[in-house]
Short mmCIF file of C-alpha atoms in Angstrom, two decimals:
data_model
loop_
_atom_site.label_atom_id
_atom_site.label_comp_id
_atom_site.label_asym_id
_atom_site.label_seq_id
_atom_site.Cartn_x
_atom_site.Cartn_y
_atom_site.Cartn_z
CA MET V 1 160.41 -82.58 87.38
CA ASP V 2 163.30 -83.55 85.09
CA LYS V 3 163.45 -80.84 82.41
CA ARG V 4 165.02 -83.37 80.04
CA CYS V 5 161.56 -84.86 79.53
CA LEU V 6 160.39 -81.73 77.68
CA MET V 7 160.02 -81.84 73.90
CA ASN V 8 160.90 -79.07 71.49
CA ALA V 9 158.47 -78.03 68.75
CA ASP V 10 160.18 -80.08 66.03
CA GLN V 11 160.09 -83.24 68.13
CA ALA V 12 156.43 -82.77 69.06
CA ALA V 13 155.46 -82.12 65.45
CA ALA V 14 157.31 -85.23 64.23
CA LEU V 15 155.73 -87.43 66.89
CA LEU V 16 152.21 -86.20 66.21
CA ASP V 17 152.66 -86.63 62.46
CA CYS V 18 153.96 -90.16 62.90
CA ILE V 19 150.93 -91.07 65.01
CA ARG V 20 148.59 -89.50 62.44
CA ARG V 21 150.05 -91.71 59.72
CA ARG V 22 149.54 -94.97 61.64
CA PRO V 23 147.60 -97.37 59.38
CA ARG V 24 145.26 -98.42 62.19
CA GLY V 25 143.44 -95.73 64.16
CA GLY V 26 146.11 -93.14 63.50
CA LYS V 27 143.80 -90.19 62.96
CA ARG V 28 141.80 -90.90 66.13
CA LEU V 29 144.97 -91.18 68.19
CA HIS V 30 146.40 -88.07 66.56
CA ALA V 31 143.42 -86.02 67.76
CA PHE V 32 143.91 -87.39 71.29
CA PHE V 33 147.63 -86.64 71.45
CA ALA V 34 147.15 -83.21 69.84
CA THR V 35 144.72 -82.38 72.65
CA LEU V 36 147.30 -83.40 75.25
CA TYR V 37 149.97 -81.32 73.56
CA TYR V 38 147.96 -78.15 72.89
CA CYS V 39 145.83 -78.04 76.07
CA GLY V 40 147.80 -80.04 78.64
CA PRO V 41 145.04 -82.11 80.27
CA ARG V 42 146.01 -85.22 82.19
CA PRO V 43 145.55 -88.29 79.93
CA GLU V 44 142.81 -89.68 82.19
CA GLU V 45 140.93 -86.38 81.82
CA ALA V 46 141.21 -86.38 78.03
CA ILE V 47 139.83 -89.91 77.60
CA ALA V 48 136.80 -88.98 79.72
CA MET V 49 135.80 -86.01 77.54
CA ARG V 50 132.59 -86.01 75.52
CA VAL V 51 132.01 -84.20 72.24
CA ARG V 52 129.72 -81.75 74.05
CA ASP V 53 132.68 -80.72 76.22
CA VAL V 54 134.36 -79.04 73.22
CA SER V 55 133.20 -75.63 72.04
CA LEU V 56 134.28 -75.12 68.43
CA PRO V 57 133.88 -71.79 66.61
CA SER V 58 132.22 -71.73 63.22
CA ALA V 59 134.61 -72.27 60.34
CA GLU V 60 133.98 -68.67 59.19
CA ALA V 61 134.71 -67.02 62.56
CA ASP V 62 137.72 -64.71 62.83
CA ASP V 63 138.65 -66.19 66.21
CA GLN V 64 139.44 -69.87 65.70
CA TRP V 65 140.34 -70.71 69.29
CA CYS V 66 138.25 -73.51 70.79
CA GLU V 67 137.47 -74.25 74.44
CA LEU V 68 137.58 -77.51 76.34
CA VAL V 69 135.53 -78.00 79.49
CA ILE V 70 137.15 -80.59 81.74
CA TYR V 71 135.11 -81.91 84.62
CA THR V 72 135.92 -85.58 85.17
CA ALA V 73 138.69 -88.14 84.83
CA THR V 74 138.72 -91.83 84.01
CA PRO V 75 141.99 -93.26 85.32
CA GLU V 76 143.05 -96.88 84.88
CA VAL V 77 142.95 -98.53 88.29
CA GLY V 78 142.50 -102.22 87.45
CA LYS V 79 139.40 -104.41 87.67
CA GLN V 80 140.18 -105.47 91.22
CA TRP V 81 140.01 -101.85 92.41
CA THR V 82 136.61 -100.82 90.96
CA ASP V 83 133.08 -101.56 92.13
CA THR V 84 131.98 -102.38 88.58
CA GLY V 85 134.80 -104.72 87.59
CA GLU V 86 135.87 -102.29 84.87
CA ILE V 87 139.49 -101.30 84.30
CA HIS V 88 138.66 -97.56 84.44
CA GLU V 89 136.92 -95.65 87.20
CA GLU V 90 135.25 -92.27 86.78
CA ARG V 91 136.34 -89.66 89.31
CA ASP V 92 136.10 -85.93 89.93
CA LEU V 93 139.02 -83.74 88.94
CA LYS V 94 142.21 -84.11 90.91
CA GLY V 95 142.53 -81.45 93.60
CA ARG V 96 139.09 -79.96 92.85
CA ALA V 97 135.79 -79.92 94.71
CA GLU V 98 133.13 -82.43 93.70
CA GLY V 99 131.41 -81.29 90.50
CA ASP V 100 133.98 -78.58 89.79
CA THR V 101 135.08 -77.85 86.22
CA ARG V 102 137.79 -75.94 84.42
CA THR V 103 137.90 -74.41 80.95
CA VAL V 104 141.04 -74.55 78.81
CA PRO V 105 141.59 -72.65 75.54
CA GLY V 106 142.62 -74.66 72.50
CA HIS V 107 144.94 -73.31 69.79
CA PRO V 108 143.40 -72.83 66.30
CA ALA V 109 145.54 -75.75 65.11
CA LEU V 110 143.70 -77.97 67.59
CA THR V 111 140.37 -76.51 66.48
CA ARG V 112 141.05 -77.74 62.94
CA ILE V 113 142.10 -81.16 64.17
CA LEU V 114 139.10 -81.68 66.44
CA ARG V 115 136.61 -80.35 63.90
CA GLN V 116 137.89 -82.83 61.32
CA HIS V 117 138.04 -85.64 63.90
CA ILE V 118 134.42 -85.18 64.95
CA GLU V 119 133.30 -85.03 61.32
CA ASP V 120 135.32 -88.06 60.22
CA GLU V 121 134.11 -90.19 63.14
CA GLY V 122 130.50 -89.02 62.85
CA LEU V 123 130.42 -88.25 66.57
CA LYS V 124 127.35 -86.96 68.39
CA PRO V 125 127.37 -84.57 71.38
CA GLY V 126 127.02 -87.33 73.97
CA ASP V 127 129.70 -89.57 72.48
CA LEU V 128 133.15 -89.99 73.92
CA LEU V 129 135.44 -87.60 72.08
CA PHE V 130 138.24 -90.15 71.88
CA GLN V 131 137.16 -93.75 71.48
CA GLY V 132 138.75 -97.13 71.11
CA GLU V 133 138.19 -99.25 68.02
CA SER V 134 134.97 -100.72 69.44
CA GLY V 135 133.61 -97.33 70.47
CA GLY V 136 134.43 -97.66 74.17
CA ILE V 137 137.02 -95.95 76.32
CA LEU V 138 140.39 -95.48 74.66
CA ALA V 139 142.65 -97.99 76.43
CA GLY V 140 145.81 -96.85 78.15
CA SER V 141 147.73 -99.74 76.62
CA VAL V 142 146.83 -98.51 73.13
CA ILE V 143 147.85 -94.96 74.01
CA ARG V 144 151.19 -95.99 75.47
CA ARG V 145 151.98 -98.38 72.61
CA ALA V 146 151.27 -95.73 69.97
CA TRP V 147 153.44 -93.17 71.76
CA ARG V 148 156.31 -95.59 72.25
CA SER V 149 156.20 -96.65 68.59
CA ALA V 150 156.22 -93.03 67.42
CA ARG V 151 159.22 -92.20 69.62
CA ARG V 152 161.13 -95.18 68.26
CA ALA V 153 160.26 -94.26 64.67
CA VAL V 154 161.17 -90.56 64.66
CA LEU V 155 163.71 -89.90 67.41
CA PRO V 156 167.43 -90.59 66.98
CA PRO V 157 168.54 -93.56 69.14
CA HIS V 158 170.29 -91.40 71.73
CA VAL V 159 167.15 -89.24 72.12
CA PHE V 160 164.87 -92.29 72.22
CA GLU V 161 166.92 -93.66 75.12
CA SER V 162 166.77 -90.31 76.92
CA PRO V 163 163.89 -88.97 79.08
CA THR V 164 162.70 -86.70 76.22
CA GLY V 165 158.97 -87.27 75.80
CA LYS V 166 159.35 -90.73 77.29
CA ARG V 167 155.91 -90.74 78.90
CA VAL V 168 152.56 -89.77 77.45
CA TYR V 169 152.30 -87.39 80.42
CA ASP V 170 155.28 -85.45 79.08
CA ASN V 171 152.93 -83.78 76.60
CA ARG V 172 151.32 -82.09 79.61
CA HIS V 173 154.68 -81.17 81.10
CA THR V 174 155.76 -79.67 77.78
CA ARG V 175 152.59 -77.58 77.39
CA LEU V 176 152.56 -76.20 80.93
CA THR V 177 156.23 -75.27 80.66
CA LYS V 178 155.63 -73.61 77.30
CA TRP V 179 152.77 -71.52 78.71
CA LEU V 180 155.03 -70.33 81.51
CA ASN V 181 157.92 -69.61 79.15
CA ASP V 182 155.56 -67.69 76.86
CA GLY V 183 154.76 -65.36 79.74
CA VAL V 184 151.30 -66.62 80.71
CA PRO V 185 150.85 -65.69 84.40
CA PRO V 186 151.35 -68.67 86.73
CA ALA V 187 147.88 -68.21 88.25
CA GLN V 188 146.34 -68.58 84.80
CA VAL V 189 148.47 -71.61 83.92
CA ALA V 190 147.50 -73.20 87.24
CA GLU V 191 143.82 -72.64 86.48
CA TRP V 192 144.09 -74.19 83.02
CA ALA V 193 146.16 -77.09 84.34
CA GLY V 194 144.02 -77.84 87.38
CA ASN V 195 146.90 -77.24 89.80
CA SER V 196 147.46 -74.84 92.65
CA VAL V 197 149.99 -72.07 92.03
CA PRO V 198 152.40 -73.43 94.71
CA VAL V 199 152.32 -76.92 93.15
CA LEU V 200 152.76 -75.47 89.65
CA LEU V 201 155.78 -73.39 90.63
CA ALA V 202 157.31 -76.16 92.71
CA THR V 203 157.07 -78.49 89.71
CA TYR V 204 158.02 -76.21 86.82
CA ALA V 205 160.04 -73.27 88.20
CA ARG V 206 163.34 -74.84 87.12
CA CYS V 207 162.03 -75.21 83.56
CA VAL V 208 161.16 -71.55 83.01
CA GLU V 209 163.86 -70.00 80.86
CA GLY V 210 164.41 -67.54 78.04
CA GLN V 211 162.71 -64.63 79.81
CA LEU V 212 165.82 -62.90 81.18
CA PRO V 213 166.40 -60.57 78.17
CA ASP V 214 162.79 -59.37 78.33
CA LEU V 215 162.96 -58.91 82.09
CA LYS V 216 166.16 -56.87 81.74
CA ARG V 217 164.49 -54.59 79.17
CA ARG V 218 161.49 -54.08 81.42
CA LEU V 219 163.65 -53.31 84.45
CA GLU V 220 165.83 -50.93 82.45
CA ALA V 221 162.76 -49.17 81.06
CA ALA V 222 161.63 -48.50 84.62
CA GLY V 223 164.59 -46.12 84.87
CA ASP V 224 167.43 -45.50 87.29
CA LEU V 225 167.51 -43.15 90.25
CA PRO V 226 167.32 -39.49 89.27
CA ASP V 227 170.64 -37.75 88.61
CA LEU V 228 171.20 -35.27 91.46
CA SER V 229 174.71 -34.20 90.42
CA ASP V 230 173.51 -30.70 89.41
CA ALA V 231 171.37 -30.21 92.49
CA ASP V 232 174.17 -28.36 94.28
#
């Protein structure tokens, strides 16, 4: 993976805010992109989620982390490639056994966003969490157009032309890298991401940075060999 595709916190915040302020469907799209950024699902997994797949704490709870249960994906494959003639096809999770699921924690900031999104849209448990304007599946063309417009609006020209956040999928790359850089064990990141540990490390090992000072402190704290100079 090209580490230049990763976004810093200021860039991600500016992009999400720009999408939120879109005059048409901005708040709905903001909730979708915030989920990609904070939890790192694949886009085709996020558009397949139902309201019942999100566990939100009560507004009064001390712990405001939410949980997302991901168990299916709805990738765009084209009408000619589906049995139903639809553009999207529902599939099991990539690299998982049939019917398998995974649970991903959501930052309290995402909890606030999703709680407000569900309330504003009047969504019921069985409804798609992220819908298009007509209430159906959120179209990939809409997602890509919104992301491209936000990049053009908020990024300096030289950054816009660079790989930084160029693809919607780069939200996932940014989140998984951030988890690793924050010291979350690779096995845990792999579980949340729906990857194997070897695939995770092969993809993101070059992007893990900033941990050397902490590692040096831990190694130094372990101590040196005992001083035997006075043993004689």
